[in-house]
Amino acid sequence: MEALTSLDSMQLSFKEHFGRESEYTFFSPGRVNLIGEHTDYNGGHVFPCAISLGTWALAARRSDDRLRFFSMNLPRMGVLEFPARGLVYRPDASWANYLLGVVRMLEDAGYVLQTGFDVQLCGNLPSGAGLSSSASIEVLMAVLLNELCGFGLDRITLVKLAQKAENEFVGMNCGIMDQFAVGMGKKDCAILLDCNTLQYRYSPLDLPEAAIVIVNTNKRHSLTSSGYNDRRRDCELALADLQKVRPLQALGELTPAEFDRLAGQITNPVARRRARHAVYENARTLEAVEALEAADLAKFGRLMDASHVSLRDDYEVSCRELDLLAELAWKHPGVIGARMTGGGFGGCTVNLVQKAAIPDFEQVLREEYTKNIGYAPSFYVASIADGAARLA
Ligand code: GLA
């Protein structure tokens, strides 16, 4: 997918809205998770990568202490203005809350802005599609302020701060995966991250014959209003039951065999299924990375498929649109593996597809999906990108 607009028109727009030239340009990617879904806040593993779709920021320092923001994606909201200190959540500030949250978390950690900034955003990530448009913006702001204010914070601290902004300021109780992938992404690599310890390693995605194709249901999801926080609670309930019989910090510490032996301790059957997903998905993720690194793409694909089934049946975060896209993909001869990706309840599937089969794959899915759902899906062949950074 192309940039929404060229850098030239971003600069023109900046001048039009702020009455001067921009001084700095930053880019922050979105992310797609290959496997390891709803494992991050359960102390398990995830395997995401940063993608070349994302958000650009143009910025200029101000001589006063005002923050002024403009989004080219939501031009009708106009330029929004805030003080640089003492920020609180503002329902009317919509997308700007992701930026305000980062400013506030920095301030709470002792990193106070000495000047204001004019910041314009422009993104080509479909919003509400499960590709982390919010983490993209949060990490973008954290990296931008860290550099322009000379705070000297390391990347992982910025990633955690961005997650904190989303948890405490925006009120979405997400795990660390999205901000980590956006902040720590590396070109042509996926990241195996242990969300319990934050130990990670890069795994090269060397796929000469295959590509990662993201298919958007174009059904919007809303994580806060959806069952995301409910799922977290279900898992906490299950963990509390297990802790009565075994010292345990997180579900991610259990192997599937251990879980099967202990599962009877979880009194609520729904919580038991949620926990089963978390434990099995974590094991699947480790197995999948091993398969990928042994060039066993077929096995990696089977584990992707199994991940979808578990998210659909045990975790119940899929929906009719995602299931249909996954089923159509599983039937296609050029598909190695397919699953829903991200929080669920809408959003996208991630598909590992033989390069030569991509045109037919897109045609079949577009036709069948449109026939059944009434509108078309969108397709993005993902390029795996670096994490957020200042552009020269
Ligand atoms: C959302 C959250 C992540 C993670 C995924 C599910 O994207 O922001 O922290 O929990 O859902 O894997």
mmCIF file of C-alpha atoms and ligand atoms in Angstrom:
data_model
loop_
_atom_site.group_PDB
_atom_site.id
_atom_site.type_symbol
_atom_site.label_atom_id
_atom_site.label_comp_id
_atom_site.label_asym_id
_atom_site.label_seq_id
_atom_site.Cartn_x
_atom_site.Cartn_y
_atom_site.Cartn_z
ATOM 1 C CA MET A 1 0.000 0.000 0.000
ATOM 2 C CA GLU A 2 1.146 3.495 -0.807
ATOM 3 C CA ALA A 3 1.605 6.338 1.619
ATOM 4 C CA LEU A 4 -1.654 8.184 1.998
ATOM 5 C CA THR A 5 0.080 11.132 0.466
ATOM 6 C CA SER A 6 3.608 12.213 -0.450
ATOM 7 C CA LEU A 7 6.044 13.848 1.932
ATOM 8 C CA ASP A 8 5.692 17.018 -0.140
ATOM 9 C CA SER A 9 1.980 17.264 0.465
ATOM 10 C CA MET A 10 2.527 16.504 4.172
ATOM 11 C CA GLN A 11 4.889 19.495 4.264
ATOM 12 C CA LEU A 12 2.413 21.680 2.428
ATOM 13 C CA SER A 13 -0.314 20.688 4.827
ATOM 14 C CA PHE A 14 1.946 21.390 7.807
ATOM 15 C CA LYS A 15 2.625 24.883 6.493
ATOM 16 C CA GLU A 16 -1.042 25.479 5.845
ATOM 17 C CA HIS A 17 -2.075 24.448 9.373
ATOM 18 C CA PHE A 18 0.813 25.771 11.451
ATOM 19 C CA GLY A 19 1.941 28.707 9.311
ATOM 20 C CA ARG A 20 5.558 27.590 9.122
ATOM 21 C CA GLU A 21 7.865 24.846 7.862
ATOM 22 C CA SER A 22 8.212 21.559 9.705
ATOM 23 C CA GLU A 23 11.649 20.767 11.111
ATOM 24 C CA TYR A 24 11.582 17.049 11.801
ATOM 25 C CA THR A 25 10.068 13.937 10.232
ATOM 26 C CA PHE A 26 9.450 10.618 11.992
ATOM 27 C CA PHE A 27 7.864 7.355 10.902
ATOM 28 C CA SER A 28 6.349 4.679 13.086
ATOM 29 C CA PRO A 29 5.120 1.339 11.705
ATOM 30 C CA GLY A 30 2.065 -0.745 12.491
ATOM 31 C CA ARG A 31 2.448 -4.426 13.323
ATOM 32 C CA VAL A 32 1.094 -7.780 12.317
ATOM 33 C CA ASN A 33 1.289 -10.690 14.715
ATOM 34 C CA LEU A 34 2.176 -13.995 13.033
ATOM 35 C CA ILE A 35 1.269 -16.180 16.013
ATOM 36 C CA GLY A 36 0.887 -15.890 19.807
ATOM 37 C CA GLU A 37 -2.456 -14.136 20.251
ATOM 38 C CA HIS A 38 -3.806 -13.087 23.638
ATOM 39 C CA THR A 39 -0.686 -14.525 25.216
ATOM 40 C CA ASP A 40 1.119 -11.260 26.007
ATOM 41 C CA TYR A 41 -0.867 -10.317 29.116
ATOM 42 C CA ASN A 42 -0.760 -13.970 30.174
ATOM 43 C CA GLY A 43 3.024 -13.950 30.453
ATOM 44 C CA GLY A 44 3.463 -15.954 27.265
ATOM 45 C CA HIS A 45 5.267 -15.514 23.952
ATOM 46 C CA VAL A 46 4.299 -13.535 20.863
ATOM 47 C CA PHE A 47 5.776 -13.442 17.360
ATOM 48 C CA PRO A 48 4.895 -10.141 15.682
ATOM 49 C CA CYS A 49 6.660 -7.968 13.129
ATOM 50 C CA ALA A 50 6.542 -4.282 12.270
ATOM 51 C CA ILE A 51 5.095 -3.509 8.843
ATOM 52 C CA SER A 52 5.723 -0.729 6.359
ATOM 53 C CA LEU A 53 2.224 0.696 6.804
ATOM 54 C CA GLY A 54 2.249 3.203 9.619
ATOM 55 C CA THR A 55 2.190 6.822 10.708
ATOM 56 C CA TRP A 56 4.337 9.794 9.704
ATOM 57 C CA ALA A 57 4.833 12.757 12.004
ATOM 58 C CA LEU A 58 6.064 16.162 10.936
ATOM 59 C CA ALA A 59 7.036 18.363 13.840
ATOM 60 C CA ALA A 60 8.456 21.744 14.764
ATOM 61 C CA ARG A 61 9.480 23.106 18.135
ATOM 62 C CA ARG A 62 7.503 26.039 19.551
ATOM 63 C CA SER A 63 8.859 28.890 21.620
ATOM 64 C CA ASP A 64 5.927 28.710 24.089
ATOM 65 C CA ASP A 65 4.701 25.681 26.030
ATOM 66 C CA ARG A 66 1.684 24.807 23.899
ATOM 67 C CA LEU A 67 1.146 21.504 22.067
ATOM 68 C CA ARG A 68 -0.706 21.776 18.787
ATOM 69 C CA PHE A 69 -1.730 18.677 16.847
ATOM 70 C CA PHE A 70 -3.254 18.110 13.443
ATOM 71 C CA SER A 71 -4.157 14.817 11.757
ATOM 72 C CA MET A 72 -4.339 14.649 7.975
ATOM 73 C CA ASN A 73 -6.551 11.577 8.436
ATOM 74 C CA LEU A 74 -9.135 13.573 10.382
ATOM 75 C CA PRO A 75 -8.833 17.030 8.861
ATOM 76 C CA ARG A 76 -12.259 18.126 9.989
ATOM 77 C CA MET A 77 -11.152 18.058 13.616
ATOM 78 C CA GLY A 78 -8.782 20.897 12.761
ATOM 79 C CA VAL A 79 -5.770 21.885 14.868
ATOM 80 C CA LEU A 80 -6.147 20.816 18.505
ATOM 81 C CA GLU A 81 -4.305 22.758 21.178
ATOM 82 C CA PHE A 82 -3.220 21.676 24.662
ATOM 83 C CA PRO A 83 -0.842 22.755 27.414
ATOM 84 C CA ALA A 84 2.428 20.814 27.569
ATOM 85 C CA ARG A 85 2.000 19.856 31.247
ATOM 86 C CA GLY A 86 -0.620 18.474 33.614
ATOM 87 C CA LEU A 87 -2.627 16.754 30.872
ATOM 88 C CA VAL A 88 -5.702 14.676 31.603
ATOM 89 C CA TYR A 89 -7.827 12.493 29.323
ATOM 90 C CA ARG A 90 -10.208 14.553 27.204
ATOM 91 C CA PRO A 91 -13.141 12.699 25.607
ATOM 92 C CA ASP A 92 -13.426 15.432 22.957
ATOM 93 C CA ALA A 93 -9.750 15.089 22.009
ATOM 94 C CA SER A 94 -10.327 11.695 20.303
ATOM 95 C CA TRP A 95 -7.079 10.455 18.641
ATOM 96 C CA ALA A 96 -5.005 13.160 20.343
ATOM 97 C CA ASN A 97 -5.419 11.313 23.658
ATOM 98 C CA TYR A 98 -2.826 8.771 22.486
ATOM 99 C CA LEU A 99 -0.308 11.613 22.175
ATOM 100 C CA LEU A 100 -1.433 13.365 25.350
ATOM 101 C CA GLY A 101 -1.116 10.100 27.262
ATOM 102 C CA VAL A 102 2.519 9.772 26.249
ATOM 103 C CA VAL A 103 3.277 13.367 27.263
ATOM 104 C CA ARG A 104 1.635 12.753 30.631
ATOM 105 C CA MET A 105 3.449 9.459 31.272
ATOM 106 C CA LEU A 106 6.765 11.144 30.457
ATOM 107 C CA GLU A 107 5.930 13.949 32.873
ATOM 108 C CA ASP A 108 4.963 11.468 35.613
ATOM 109 C CA ALA A 109 8.319 9.762 35.117
ATOM 110 C CA GLY A 110 10.100 13.110 35.605
ATOM 111 C CA TYR A 111 10.629 13.984 31.924
ATOM 112 C CA VAL A 112 8.874 17.318 31.594
ATOM 113 C CA LEU A 113 8.592 19.173 28.288
ATOM 114 C CA GLN A 114 10.415 22.506 28.384
ATOM 115 C CA THR A 115 8.871 23.734 25.122
ATOM 116 C CA GLY A 116 5.766 22.946 23.116
ATOM 117 C CA PHE A 117 5.590 21.369 19.659
ATOM 118 C CA ASP A 118 3.486 21.524 16.527
ATOM 119 C CA VAL A 119 2.895 17.959 15.362
ATOM 120 C CA GLN A 120 1.062 16.741 12.289
ATOM 121 C CA LEU A 121 0.234 13.075 11.792
ATOM 122 C CA CYS A 122 -0.537 11.237 8.590
ATOM 123 C CA GLY A 123 -1.122 7.489 8.550
ATOM 124 C CA ASN A 124 -1.921 4.743 6.076
ATOM 125 C CA LEU A 125 -2.822 2.045 8.600
ATOM 126 C CA PRO A 126 -6.501 1.214 8.438
ATOM 127 C CA SER A 127 -7.765 2.257 11.871
ATOM 128 C CA GLY A 128 -9.621 -0.260 14.009
ATOM 129 C CA ALA A 129 -8.228 -3.062 11.828
ATOM 130 C CA GLY A 130 -6.064 -4.754 14.433
ATOM 131 C CA LEU A 131 -2.789 -3.519 12.924
ATOM 132 C CA SER A 132 -1.971 -1.329 15.946
ATOM 133 C CA SER A 133 -2.667 2.143 14.674
ATOM 134 C CA SER A 134 -2.832 3.325 18.288
ATOM 135 C CA ALA A 135 0.502 1.789 19.323
ATOM 136 C CA SER A 136 1.989 3.270 16.151
ATOM 137 C CA ILE A 137 0.960 6.768 17.259
ATOM 138 C CA GLU A 138 1.958 6.292 20.900
ATOM 139 C CA VAL A 139 5.436 4.982 20.125
ATOM 140 C CA LEU A 140 5.839 7.670 17.467
ATOM 141 C CA MET A 141 5.208 10.372 20.049
ATOM 142 C CA ALA A 142 7.445 8.728 22.643
ATOM 143 C CA VAL A 143 10.346 8.417 20.187
ATOM 144 C CA LEU A 144 9.824 11.943 18.858
ATOM 145 C CA LEU A 145 9.797 13.616 22.262
ATOM 146 C CA ASN A 146 12.654 11.489 23.538
ATOM 147 C CA GLU A 147 14.798 12.659 20.641
ATOM 148 C CA LEU A 148 13.732 16.276 20.375
ATOM 149 C CA CYS A 149 13.837 16.862 24.133
ATOM 150 C CA GLY A 150 17.039 14.871 24.628
ATOM 151 C CA PHE A 151 15.576 12.690 27.397
ATOM 152 C CA GLY A 152 17.998 9.874 26.575
ATOM 153 C CA LEU A 153 15.555 7.070 27.392
ATOM 154 C CA ASP A 154 16.254 3.661 25.891
ATOM 155 C CA ARG A 155 13.849 2.020 23.477
ATOM 156 C CA ILE A 156 12.371 -0.519 25.866
ATOM 157 C CA THR A 157 11.625 2.200 28.418
ATOM 158 C CA LEU A 158 9.804 4.143 25.672
ATOM 159 C CA VAL A 159 7.866 1.035 24.649
ATOM 160 C CA LYS A 160 6.734 0.468 28.251
ATOM 161 C CA LEU A 161 5.816 4.110 28.618
ATOM 162 C CA ALA A 162 3.688 3.966 25.465
ATOM 163 C CA GLN A 163 1.885 0.897 26.819
ATOM 164 C CA LYS A 164 1.333 2.693 30.121
ATOM 165 C CA ALA A 165 -0.211 5.624 28.250
ATOM 166 C CA GLU A 166 -2.665 3.238 26.617
ATOM 167 C CA ASN A 167 -3.419 1.399 29.891
ATOM 168 C CA GLU A 168 -3.674 4.312 32.278
ATOM 169 C CA PHE A 169 -4.523 7.329 30.145
ATOM 170 C CA VAL A 170 -6.670 5.895 27.359
ATOM 171 C CA GLY A 171 -8.034 3.096 29.569
ATOM 172 C CA MET A 172 -7.391 0.137 27.280
ATOM 173 C CA ASN A 173 -5.811 -2.650 29.274
ATOM 174 C CA CYS A 174 -3.588 -3.991 26.445
ATOM 175 C CA GLY A 175 -0.453 -6.097 26.839
ATOM 176 C CA ILE A 176 3.036 -5.127 25.677
ATOM 177 C CA MET A 177 3.064 -6.788 22.236
ATOM 178 C CA ASP A 178 1.929 -3.927 20.011
ATOM 179 C CA GLN A 179 4.124 -1.192 21.423
ATOM 180 C CA PHE A 180 7.065 -3.593 21.521
ATOM 181 C CA ALA A 181 6.684 -4.610 17.877
ATOM 182 C CA VAL A 182 6.269 -0.995 16.764
ATOM 183 C CA GLY A 183 9.218 0.233 18.810
ATOM 184 C CA MET A 184 11.596 -2.700 18.354
ATOM 185 C CA GLY A 185 10.742 -3.926 14.834
ATOM 186 C CA LYS A 186 13.532 -4.917 12.480
ATOM 187 C CA LYS A 187 13.371 -5.096 8.690
ATOM 188 C CA ASP A 188 12.657 -8.601 7.364
ATOM 189 C CA CYS A 189 12.528 -10.110 10.857
ATOM 190 C CA ALA A 190 9.804 -11.189 13.231
ATOM 191 C CA ILE A 191 10.371 -10.789 16.972
ATOM 192 C CA LEU A 192 10.037 -13.676 19.376
ATOM 193 C CA LEU A 193 9.202 -11.916 22.634
ATOM 194 C CA ASP A 194 8.788 -13.492 26.050
ATOM 195 C CA CYS A 195 6.252 -11.115 27.555
ATOM 196 C CA ASN A 196 7.054 -12.301 31.065
ATOM 197 C CA THR A 197 10.716 -11.295 31.007
ATOM 198 C CA LEU A 198 10.795 -9.029 27.902
ATOM 199 C CA GLN A 199 13.640 -11.146 26.578
ATOM 200 C CA TYR A 200 13.460 -11.204 22.816
ATOM 201 C CA ARG A 201 15.260 -12.249 19.701
ATOM 202 C CA TYR A 202 14.869 -11.508 16.021
ATOM 203 C CA SER A 203 14.022 -14.330 13.672
ATOM 204 C CA PRO A 204 14.744 -13.619 9.986
ATOM 205 C CA LEU A 205 11.697 -14.026 7.767
ATOM 206 C CA ASP A 206 13.484 -15.462 4.814
ATOM 207 C CA LEU A 207 10.599 -16.477 2.569
ATOM 208 C CA PRO A 208 11.730 -16.630 -1.063
ATOM 209 C CA GLU A 209 8.539 -18.285 -2.308
ATOM 210 C CA ALA A 210 5.928 -17.022 0.106
ATOM 211 C CA ALA A 211 4.547 -13.714 1.310
ATOM 212 C CA ILE A 212 2.592 -12.459 4.288
ATOM 213 C CA VAL A 213 -0.770 -11.240 3.063
ATOM 214 C CA ILE A 214 -2.995 -9.288 5.425
ATOM 215 C CA VAL A 215 -6.699 -9.403 4.640
ATOM 216 C CA ASN A 216 -8.898 -6.796 6.269
ATOM 217 C CA THR A 217 -12.505 -7.800 6.980
ATOM 218 C CA ASN A 218 -13.295 -4.066 6.906
ATOM 219 C CA LYS A 219 -15.412 -4.759 9.936
ATOM 220 C CA ARG A 220 -14.199 -2.313 12.548
ATOM 221 C CA HIS A 221 -13.315 -3.592 15.961
ATOM 222 C CA SER A 222 -13.269 -1.570 19.100
ATOM 223 C CA LEU A 223 -11.091 -3.123 21.731
ATOM 224 C CA THR A 224 -12.307 -1.133 24.701
ATOM 225 C CA SER A 225 -15.975 -1.743 24.037
ATOM 226 C CA SER A 226 -15.358 -5.342 22.983
ATOM 227 C CA GLY A 227 -14.627 -8.254 25.219
ATOM 228 C CA TYR A 228 -10.878 -7.607 25.508
ATOM 229 C CA ASN A 229 -10.917 -6.588 29.140
ATOM 230 C CA ASP A 230 -13.410 -9.422 29.872
ATOM 231 C CA ARG A 231 -10.993 -11.953 28.411
ATOM 232 C CA ARG A 232 -8.254 -10.644 30.646
ATOM 233 C CA ARG A 233 -10.518 -11.045 33.645
ATOM 234 C CA ASP A 234 -11.424 -14.614 32.658
ATOM 235 C CA CYS A 235 -7.735 -15.471 32.517
ATOM 236 C CA GLU A 236 -7.113 -13.857 35.917
ATOM 237 C CA LEU A 237 -9.934 -15.930 37.402
ATOM 238 C CA ALA A 238 -8.413 -19.100 35.988
ATOM 239 C CA LEU A 239 -4.972 -18.151 37.265
ATOM 240 C CA ALA A 240 -6.327 -17.468 40.762
ATOM 241 C CA ASP A 241 -7.880 -20.962 40.873
ATOM 242 C CA LEU A 242 -4.645 -22.576 39.722
ATOM 243 C CA GLN A 243 -2.624 -20.601 42.281
ATOM 244 C CA LYS A 244 -4.545 -22.375 45.041
ATOM 245 C CA VAL A 245 -2.793 -25.605 44.115
ATOM 246 C CA ARG A 246 0.427 -24.461 42.536
ATOM 247 C CA PRO A 247 2.759 -21.445 42.877
ATOM 248 C CA LEU A 248 2.357 -19.657 39.564
ATOM 249 C CA GLN A 249 2.828 -16.071 38.362
ATOM 250 C CA ALA A 250 1.242 -16.383 34.931
ATOM 251 C CA LEU A 251 -0.537 -18.901 32.708
ATOM 252 C CA GLY A 252 2.416 -18.700 30.328
ATOM 253 C CA GLU A 253 4.481 -20.749 32.797
ATOM 254 C CA LEU A 254 2.456 -23.907 32.173
ATOM 255 C CA THR A 255 2.996 -26.489 29.455
ATOM 256 C CA PRO A 256 -0.133 -27.940 27.839
ATOM 257 C CA ALA A 257 0.422 -31.247 29.685
ATOM 258 C CA GLU A 258 0.666 -29.487 33.052
ATOM 259 C CA PHE A 259 -2.405 -27.470 32.218
ATOM 260 C CA ASP A 260 -4.414 -30.569 31.326
ATOM 261 C CA ARG A 261 -3.534 -32.118 34.697
ATOM 262 C CA LEU A 262 -4.547 -28.968 36.610
ATOM 263 C CA ALA A 263 -7.465 -27.741 34.517
ATOM 264 C CA GLY A 264 -10.070 -29.343 36.812
ATOM 265 C CA GLN A 265 -9.102 -26.780 39.488
ATOM 266 C CA ILE A 266 -10.583 -23.980 37.407
ATOM 267 C CA THR A 267 -14.185 -23.907 38.520
ATOM 268 C CA ASN A 268 -15.645 -21.644 35.854
ATOM 269 C CA PRO A 269 -15.835 -23.560 32.534
ATOM 270 C CA VAL A 270 -15.524 -20.387 30.481
ATOM 271 C CA ALA A 271 -12.384 -19.304 32.353
ATOM 272 C CA ARG A 272 -11.031 -22.845 31.860
ATOM 273 C CA ARG A 273 -11.389 -22.554 28.077
ATOM 274 C CA ARG A 274 -9.808 -19.102 28.037
ATOM 275 C CA ALA A 275 -6.843 -20.385 30.023
ATOM 276 C CA ARG A 276 -6.532 -23.429 27.773
ATOM 277 C CA HIS A 277 -6.185 -21.132 24.790
ATOM 278 C CA ALA A 278 -3.528 -19.021 26.518
ATOM 279 C CA VAL A 279 -1.439 -22.062 27.502
ATOM 280 C CA TYR A 280 -1.751 -23.938 24.200
ATOM 281 C CA GLU A 281 -1.223 -20.803 22.118
ATOM 282 C CA ASN A 282 1.980 -20.083 23.983
ATOM 283 C CA ALA A 283 3.259 -23.598 23.247
ATOM 284 C CA ARG A 284 2.166 -23.277 19.617
ATOM 285 C CA THR A 285 4.104 -20.047 19.277
ATOM 286 C CA LEU A 286 7.358 -21.602 20.447
ATOM 287 C CA GLU A 287 6.787 -24.603 18.198
ATOM 288 C CA ALA A 288 5.991 -22.357 15.245
ATOM 289 C CA VAL A 289 9.167 -20.313 15.612
ATOM 290 C CA GLU A 290 11.171 -23.521 15.786
ATOM 291 C CA ALA A 291 9.441 -24.775 12.623
ATOM 292 C CA LEU A 292 10.078 -21.521 10.796
ATOM 293 C CA GLU A 293 13.729 -21.521 11.773
ATOM 294 C CA ALA A 294 14.004 -25.109 10.499
ATOM 295 C CA ALA A 295 12.429 -23.913 7.197
ATOM 296 C CA ASP A 296 9.375 -26.100 7.844
ATOM 297 C CA LEU A 297 6.817 -23.647 6.489
ATOM 298 C CA ALA A 298 4.112 -26.290 6.227
ATOM 299 C CA LYS A 299 4.270 -26.894 9.966
ATOM 300 C CA PHE A 300 4.326 -23.174 10.688
ATOM 301 C CA GLY A 301 1.176 -22.865 8.567
ATOM 302 C CA ARG A 302 -0.611 -25.699 10.375
ATOM 303 C CA LEU A 303 0.117 -24.015 13.696
ATOM 304 C CA MET A 304 -1.303 -20.732 12.361
ATOM 305 C CA ASP A 305 -4.490 -22.581 11.405
ATOM 306 C CA ALA A 306 -4.690 -24.198 14.839
ATOM 307 C CA SER A 307 -4.248 -20.799 16.459
ATOM 308 C CA HIS A 308 -7.313 -19.532 14.640
ATOM 309 C CA VAL A 309 -9.407 -22.507 15.716
ATOM 310 C CA SER A 310 -8.417 -21.964 19.342
ATOM 311 C CA LEU A 311 -9.152 -18.227 19.168
ATOM 312 C CA ARG A 312 -12.504 -19.043 17.615
ATOM 313 C CA ASP A 313 -13.611 -21.865 19.910
ATOM 314 C CA ASP A 314 -11.811 -21.474 23.235
ATOM 315 C CA TYR A 315 -11.109 -17.759 23.371
ATOM 316 C CA GLU A 316 -14.139 -16.656 21.357
ATOM 317 C CA VAL A 317 -12.627 -13.499 19.933
ATOM 318 C CA SER A 318 -13.263 -14.295 16.283
ATOM 319 C CA CYS A 319 -16.385 -13.347 14.327
ATOM 320 C CA ARG A 320 -18.250 -14.473 11.239
ATOM 321 C CA GLU A 321 -16.192 -12.256 8.923
ATOM 322 C CA LEU A 322 -12.815 -13.463 10.258
ATOM 323 C CA ASP A 323 -13.945 -17.104 10.230
ATOM 324 C CA LEU A 324 -15.077 -16.832 6.637
ATOM 325 C CA LEU A 325 -11.752 -15.308 5.523
ATOM 326 C CA ALA A 326 -9.827 -18.021 7.389
ATOM 327 C CA GLU A 327 -11.954 -20.838 5.957
ATOM 328 C CA LEU A 328 -11.655 -19.515 2.406
ATOM 329 C CA ALA A 329 -7.908 -19.256 2.867
ATOM 330 C CA TRP A 330 -7.596 -22.817 4.269
ATOM 331 C CA LYS A 331 -9.344 -24.146 1.155
ATOM 332 C CA HIS A 332 -7.046 -22.290 -1.221
ATOM 333 C CA PRO A 333 -4.207 -24.469 -2.582
ATOM 334 C CA GLY A 334 -1.690 -21.599 -2.448
ATOM 335 C CA VAL A 335 -2.166 -20.934 1.263
ATOM 336 C CA ILE A 336 0.330 -22.304 3.789
ATOM 337 C CA GLY A 337 -1.466 -20.998 6.873
ATOM 338 C CA ALA A 338 -4.124 -18.459 7.872
ATOM 339 C CA ARG A 339 -5.514 -17.034 11.087
ATOM 340 C CA MET A 340 -7.077 -13.965 12.605
ATOM 341 C CA THR A 341 -4.486 -11.529 13.940
ATOM 342 C CA GLY A 342 -4.616 -8.941 16.732
ATOM 343 C CA GLY A 343 -7.274 -8.566 19.381
ATOM 344 C CA GLY A 344 -10.120 -9.921 17.248
ATOM 345 C CA PHE A 345 -13.863 -9.170 16.988
ATOM 346 C CA GLY A 346 -13.147 -7.833 13.493
ATOM 347 C CA GLY A 347 -9.931 -6.551 11.991
ATOM 348 C CA CYS A 348 -7.647 -8.680 9.847
ATOM 349 C CA THR A 349 -6.441 -12.167 9.066
ATOM 350 C CA VAL A 350 -2.775 -12.911 8.421
ATOM 351 C CA ASN A 351 -2.041 -15.409 5.655
ATOM 352 C CA LEU A 352 1.126 -17.118 4.524
ATOM 353 C CA VAL A 353 0.617 -17.488 0.772
ATOM 354 C CA GLN A 354 2.749 -18.831 -2.091
ATOM 355 C CA LYS A 355 3.796 -15.743 -4.038
ATOM 356 C CA ALA A 356 2.615 -17.149 -7.359
ATOM 357 C CA ALA A 357 -0.852 -17.804 -5.923
ATOM 358 C CA ILE A 358 -1.486 -14.308 -4.543
ATOM 359 C CA PRO A 359 -3.560 -12.943 -7.468
ATOM 360 C CA ASP A 360 -5.873 -15.957 -7.442
ATOM 361 C CA PHE A 361 -6.042 -15.963 -3.631
ATOM 362 C CA GLU A 362 -7.154 -12.332 -3.662
ATOM 363 C CA GLN A 363 -9.698 -12.908 -6.379
ATOM 364 C CA VAL A 364 -11.310 -15.923 -4.718
ATOM 365 C CA LEU A 365 -11.464 -14.303 -1.288
ATOM 366 C CA ARG A 366 -12.772 -11.023 -2.669
ATOM 367 C CA GLU A 367 -15.556 -12.741 -4.606
ATOM 368 C CA GLU A 368 -16.691 -15.179 -1.939
ATOM 369 C CA TYR A 369 -16.424 -12.707 0.920
ATOM 370 C CA THR A 370 -18.333 -10.001 -0.927
ATOM 371 C CA LYS A 371 -21.030 -12.505 -1.905
ATOM 372 C CA ASN A 372 -21.503 -13.592 1.724
ATOM 373 C CA ILE A 373 -20.882 -10.426 3.694
ATOM 374 C CA GLY A 374 -22.073 -7.736 1.331
ATOM 375 C CA TYR A 375 -18.907 -5.646 1.074
ATOM 376 C CA ALA A 376 -15.344 -6.340 -0.049
ATOM 377 C CA PRO A 377 -12.267 -7.131 2.058
ATOM 378 C CA SER A 378 -8.945 -5.298 1.471
ATOM 379 C CA PHE A 379 -5.551 -6.875 0.843
ATOM 380 C CA TYR A 380 -2.056 -5.769 1.841
ATOM 381 C CA VAL A 381 1.081 -7.725 0.998
ATOM 382 C CA ALA A 382 3.164 -6.904 4.049
ATOM 383 C CA SER A 383 6.728 -5.644 3.922
ATOM 384 C CA ILE A 384 8.444 -6.197 7.248
ATOM 385 C CA ALA A 385 9.859 -2.911 8.461
ATOM 386 C CA ASP A 386 12.092 -1.323 11.096
ATOM 387 C CA GLY A 387 10.677 0.155 14.281
ATOM 388 C CA ALA A 388 9.809 3.833 14.779
ATOM 389 C CA ALA A 389 12.581 6.267 13.858
ATOM 390 C CA ARG A 390 13.458 9.775 12.786
ATOM 391 C CA LEU A 391 13.791 10.109 9.024
ATOM 392 C CA ALA A 392 16.744 11.955 7.514
HETATM 393 C C1 GLA B 1 -4.327 -6.284 21.172
HETATM 394 C C2 GLA B 1 -3.503 -5.848 22.370
HETATM 395 C C3 GLA B 1 -2.235 -6.689 22.514
HETATM 396 C C4 GLA B 1 -2.557 -8.179 22.470
HETATM 397 C C5 GLA B 1 -3.466 -8.505 21.279
HETATM 398 C C6 GLA B 1 -3.945 -9.935 21.297
HETATM 399 O O1 GLA B 1 -3.625 -6.011 19.982
HETATM 400 O O2 GLA B 1 -3.135 -4.488 22.239
HETATM 401 O O3 GLA B 1 -1.566 -6.354 23.693
HETATM 402 O O4 GLA B 1 -3.146 -8.592 23.676
HETATM 403 O O5 GLA B 1 -4.616 -7.663 21.246
HETATM 404 O O6 GLA B 1 -2.893 -10.815 21.092
#
